[in-house]
PDB file of C-alpha atoms in Angstrom:
ATOM      1  CA  MET B   1      51.832  14.681 -53.719  1.00 59.00           C
ATOM      2  CA  ALA B   2      54.688  14.141 -56.301  1.00 66.00           C
ATOM      3  CA  ASN B   3      53.895   9.945 -56.114  1.00 85.00           C
ATOM      4  CA  HIS B   4      50.346  10.737 -56.601  1.00 87.00           C
ATOM      5  CA  LEU B   5      50.602  13.084 -59.791  1.00 90.00           C
ATOM      6  CA  ASP B   6      52.833  10.391 -61.064  1.00 92.00           C
ATOM      7  CA  THR B   7      50.400   7.753 -60.461  1.00 93.00           C
ATOM      8  CA  LEU B   8      47.943  10.329 -62.595  1.00 94.00           C
ATOM      9  CA  PHE B   9      50.101  11.268 -65.276  1.00 93.00           C
ATOM     10  CA  GLY B  10      51.173   7.141 -65.576  1.00 94.00           C
ATOM     11  CA  ALA B  11      47.488   6.395 -66.124  1.00 95.00           C
ATOM     12  CA  LEU B  12      47.193   8.968 -68.516  1.00 95.00           C
ATOM     13  CA  SER B  13      49.922   7.744 -70.081  1.00 95.00           C
ATOM     14  CA  ASP B  14      48.387   5.225 -72.668  1.00 97.00           C
ATOM     15  CA  PRO B  15      46.238   6.379 -75.495  1.00 97.00           C
ATOM     16  CA  THR B  16      43.860   3.613 -74.377  1.00 97.00           C
ATOM     17  CA  ARG B  17      42.740   5.298 -70.905  1.00 97.00           C
ATOM     18  CA  ARG B  18      42.695   8.488 -72.005  1.00 97.00           C
ATOM     19  CA  ALA B  19      40.019   7.610 -74.502  1.00 97.00           C
ATOM     20  CA  VAL B  20      37.954   6.104 -71.696  1.00 97.00           C
ATOM     21  CA  ILE B  21      38.512   9.184 -69.793  1.00 96.00           C
ATOM     22  CA  GLU B  22      37.358  11.498 -72.572  1.00 96.00           C
ATOM     23  CA  ARG B  23      34.467   8.685 -73.281  1.00 97.00           C
ATOM     24  CA  LEU B  24      33.226   8.961 -69.506  1.00 97.00           C
ATOM     25  CA  MET B  25      33.174  12.859 -69.727  1.00 95.00           C
ATOM     26  CA  SER B  26      29.729  12.582 -71.279  1.00 96.00           C
ATOM     27  CA  GLY B  27      28.294  10.373 -68.862  1.00 96.00           C
ATOM     28  CA  PRO B  28      28.597   6.809 -67.317  1.00 97.00           C
ATOM     29  CA  ALA B  29      28.924   4.077 -68.645  1.00 97.00           C
ATOM     30  CA  PRO B  30      28.784  -0.015 -68.928  1.00 97.00           C
ATOM     31  CA  VAL B  31      32.212  -1.706 -69.244  1.00 97.00           C
ATOM     32  CA  SER B  32      30.887  -2.950 -72.292  1.00 95.00           C
ATOM     33  CA  ASP B  33      29.992   0.016 -73.892  1.00 96.00           C
ATOM     34  CA  LEU B  34      33.896   1.310 -73.638  1.00 97.00           C
ATOM     35  CA  HIS B  35      35.410  -1.843 -74.305  1.00 97.00           C
ATOM     36  CA  ARG B  36      33.362  -2.102 -77.570  1.00 95.00           C
ATOM     37  CA  ASP B  37      35.403   1.083 -78.885  1.00 90.00           C
ATOM     38  CA  HIS B  38      39.089  -0.382 -78.596  1.00 94.00           C
ATOM     39  CA  ASP B  39      40.123  -3.281 -80.674  1.00 94.00           C
ATOM     40  CA  MET B  40      41.714  -5.865 -77.356  1.00 96.00           C
ATOM     41  CA  ALA B  41      40.530  -8.459 -75.598  1.00 97.00           C
ATOM     42  CA  LEU B  42      38.534  -8.000 -72.591  1.00 96.00           C
ATOM     43  CA  PRO B  43      40.924  -8.964 -70.187  1.00 96.00           C
ATOM     44  CA  SER B  44      43.268  -6.352 -71.397  1.00 97.00           C
ATOM     45  CA  PHE B  45      41.218  -3.774 -71.576  1.00 97.00           C
ATOM     46  CA  LEU B  46      39.973  -4.366 -67.735  1.00 96.00           C
ATOM     47  CA  LYS B  47      43.735  -3.956 -66.616  1.00 97.00           C
ATOM     48  CA  HIS B  48      43.447  -0.635 -68.502  1.00 97.00           C
ATOM     49  CA  LEU B  49      39.989  -0.073 -66.078  1.00 97.00           C
ATOM     50  CA  GLY B  50      42.084  -1.308 -63.169  1.00 96.00           C
ATOM     51  CA  ARG B  51      44.689   1.429 -63.915  1.00 96.00           C
ATOM     52  CA  LEU B  52      42.558   4.534 -64.098  1.00 97.00           C
ATOM     53  CA  GLU B  53      40.603   2.948 -60.743  1.00 96.00           C
ATOM     54  CA  ALA B  54      43.776   2.735 -59.077  1.00 95.00           C
ATOM     55  CA  ALA B  55      44.621   6.294 -59.687  1.00 95.00           C
ATOM     56  CA  GLY B  56      41.220   7.324 -58.648  1.00 95.00           C
ATOM     57  CA  LEU B  57      40.320   8.758 -61.907  1.00 96.00           C
ATOM     58  CA  VAL B  58      37.415   6.369 -62.324  1.00 97.00           C
ATOM     59  CA  ARG B  59      35.105   4.196 -59.988  1.00 96.00           C
ATOM     60  CA  SER B  60      33.114   1.559 -60.877  1.00 95.00           C
ATOM     61  CA  GLN B  61      29.725   0.106 -59.435  1.00 95.00           C
ATOM     62  CA  LYS B  62      27.843  -3.014 -59.911  1.00 94.00           C
ATOM     63  CA  ARG B  63      24.197  -2.957 -61.152  1.00 92.00           C
ATOM     64  CA  GLY B  64      22.762  -6.370 -61.395  1.00 93.00           C
ATOM     65  CA  ARG B  65      24.972  -7.961 -63.929  1.00 94.00           C
ATOM     66  CA  THR B  66      26.549  -4.678 -65.198  1.00 94.00           C
ATOM     67  CA  ARG B  67      29.299  -2.750 -63.977  1.00 96.00           C
ATOM     68  CA  ILE B  68      29.274   1.069 -64.992  1.00 97.00           C
ATOM     69  CA  VAL B  69      32.300   2.949 -64.944  1.00 97.00           C
ATOM     70  CA  HIS B  70      32.000   6.760 -63.563  1.00 97.00           C
ATOM     71  CA  ILE B  71      34.473   9.703 -63.906  1.00 96.00           C
ATOM     72  CA  GLU B  72      36.241  11.095 -60.623  1.00 95.00           C
ATOM     73  CA  ALA B  73      36.794  14.771 -61.093  1.00 89.00           C
ATOM     74  CA  ALA B  74      39.083  15.134 -58.215  1.00 90.00           C
ATOM     75  CA  PRO B  75      41.598  14.157 -59.710  1.00 91.00           C
ATOM     76  CA  LEU B  76      41.439  15.408 -63.159  1.00 89.00           C
ATOM     77  CA  ALA B  77      41.272  18.924 -61.483  1.00 90.00           C
ATOM     78  CA  GLU B  78      44.584  17.987 -59.407  1.00 90.00           C
ATOM     79  CA  VAL B  79      46.464  17.010 -62.617  1.00 89.00           C
ATOM     80  CA  GLU B  80      44.559  20.292 -63.933  1.00 91.00           C
ATOM     81  CA  SER B  81      46.176  22.910 -61.456  1.00 91.00           C
ATOM     82  CA  TRP B  82      49.608  21.051 -61.766  1.00 91.00           C
ATOM     83  CA  LEU B  83      49.495  22.156 -65.266  1.00 91.00           C
ATOM     84  CA  ALA B  84      48.124  25.423 -64.656  1.00 93.00           C
ATOM     85  CA  ARG B  85      51.271  26.118 -61.767  1.00 91.00           C
ATOM     86  CA  GLN B  86      53.546  24.896 -64.820  1.00 89.00           C
ATOM     87  CA  ARG B  87      52.161  26.862 -67.343  1.00 88.00           C
ATOM     88  CA  ALA B  88      52.105  30.002 -65.564  1.00 86.00           C
ATOM     89  CA  LEU B  89      55.684  29.547 -64.130  1.00 86.00           C
ATOM     90  CA  TRP B  90      56.932  29.034 -68.229  1.00 86.00           C
ATOM     91  CA  GLU B  91      54.817  32.037 -69.362  1.00 84.00           C
ATOM     92  CA  GLY B  92      56.729  34.166 -66.874  1.00 80.00           C
ATOM     93  CA  ARG B  93      59.956  32.651 -68.189  1.00 79.00           C
ATOM     94  CA  LEU B  94      59.383  33.558 -71.539  1.00 82.00           C
ATOM     95  CA  ASP B  95      57.775  36.770 -71.021  1.00 77.00           C
ATOM     96  CA  ARG B  96      61.293  37.855 -69.233  1.00 81.00           C
ATOM     97  CA  LEU B  97      63.023  36.356 -72.099  1.00 83.00           C
ATOM     98  CA  THR B  98      60.987  37.999 -75.005  1.00 81.00           C
ATOM     99  CA  ALA B  99      61.827  41.450 -72.846  1.00 80.00           C
ATOM    100  CA  LEU B 100      65.590  40.713 -72.169  1.00 81.00           C
ATOM    101  CA  ALA B 101      65.678  40.165 -76.316  1.00 82.00           C
ATOM    102  CA  GLU B 102      63.681  43.233 -76.814  1.00 82.00           C
ATOM    103  CA  ASN B 103      66.161  45.306 -74.822  1.00 84.00           C
ATOM    104  CA  MET B 104      69.201  44.000 -76.305  1.00 84.00           C
ATOM    105  CA  ASP B 105      71.419  46.371 -78.329  1.00 72.00           C
ATOM    106  CA  PRO B 106      71.251  44.379 -82.001  1.00 74.00           C
ATOM    107  CA  GLY B 107      75.023  45.193 -81.816  1.00 69.00           C
ATOM    108  CA  GLU B 108      75.773  43.421 -78.547  1.00 63.00           C
ATOM    109  CA  GLU B 109      76.649  39.443 -78.740  1.00 58.00           C
TER     110      GLU B 109
END
């Protein structure tokens, strides 16, 4: 699981790839539409799509001469679940730290 999360977070580490994910949240889009918003050569952009696809975050299908890209929700849910567990862990630690600080005698070090 850790290796898969590494792949997911690696794919999400780039602003271009995150922008593609955000755009696809509103629905599938042709590669040409996705590429239009990014100031880079098409081969470079296709590498970004390839990284997202390798991580399982998107899938594409060919319709005639057009390649349509779709978001895959399951990997995003996996990331969200991991983040929720981390949030709960840190909130618990911070709650204990707050309680400790509130119960300290001001004269103690």
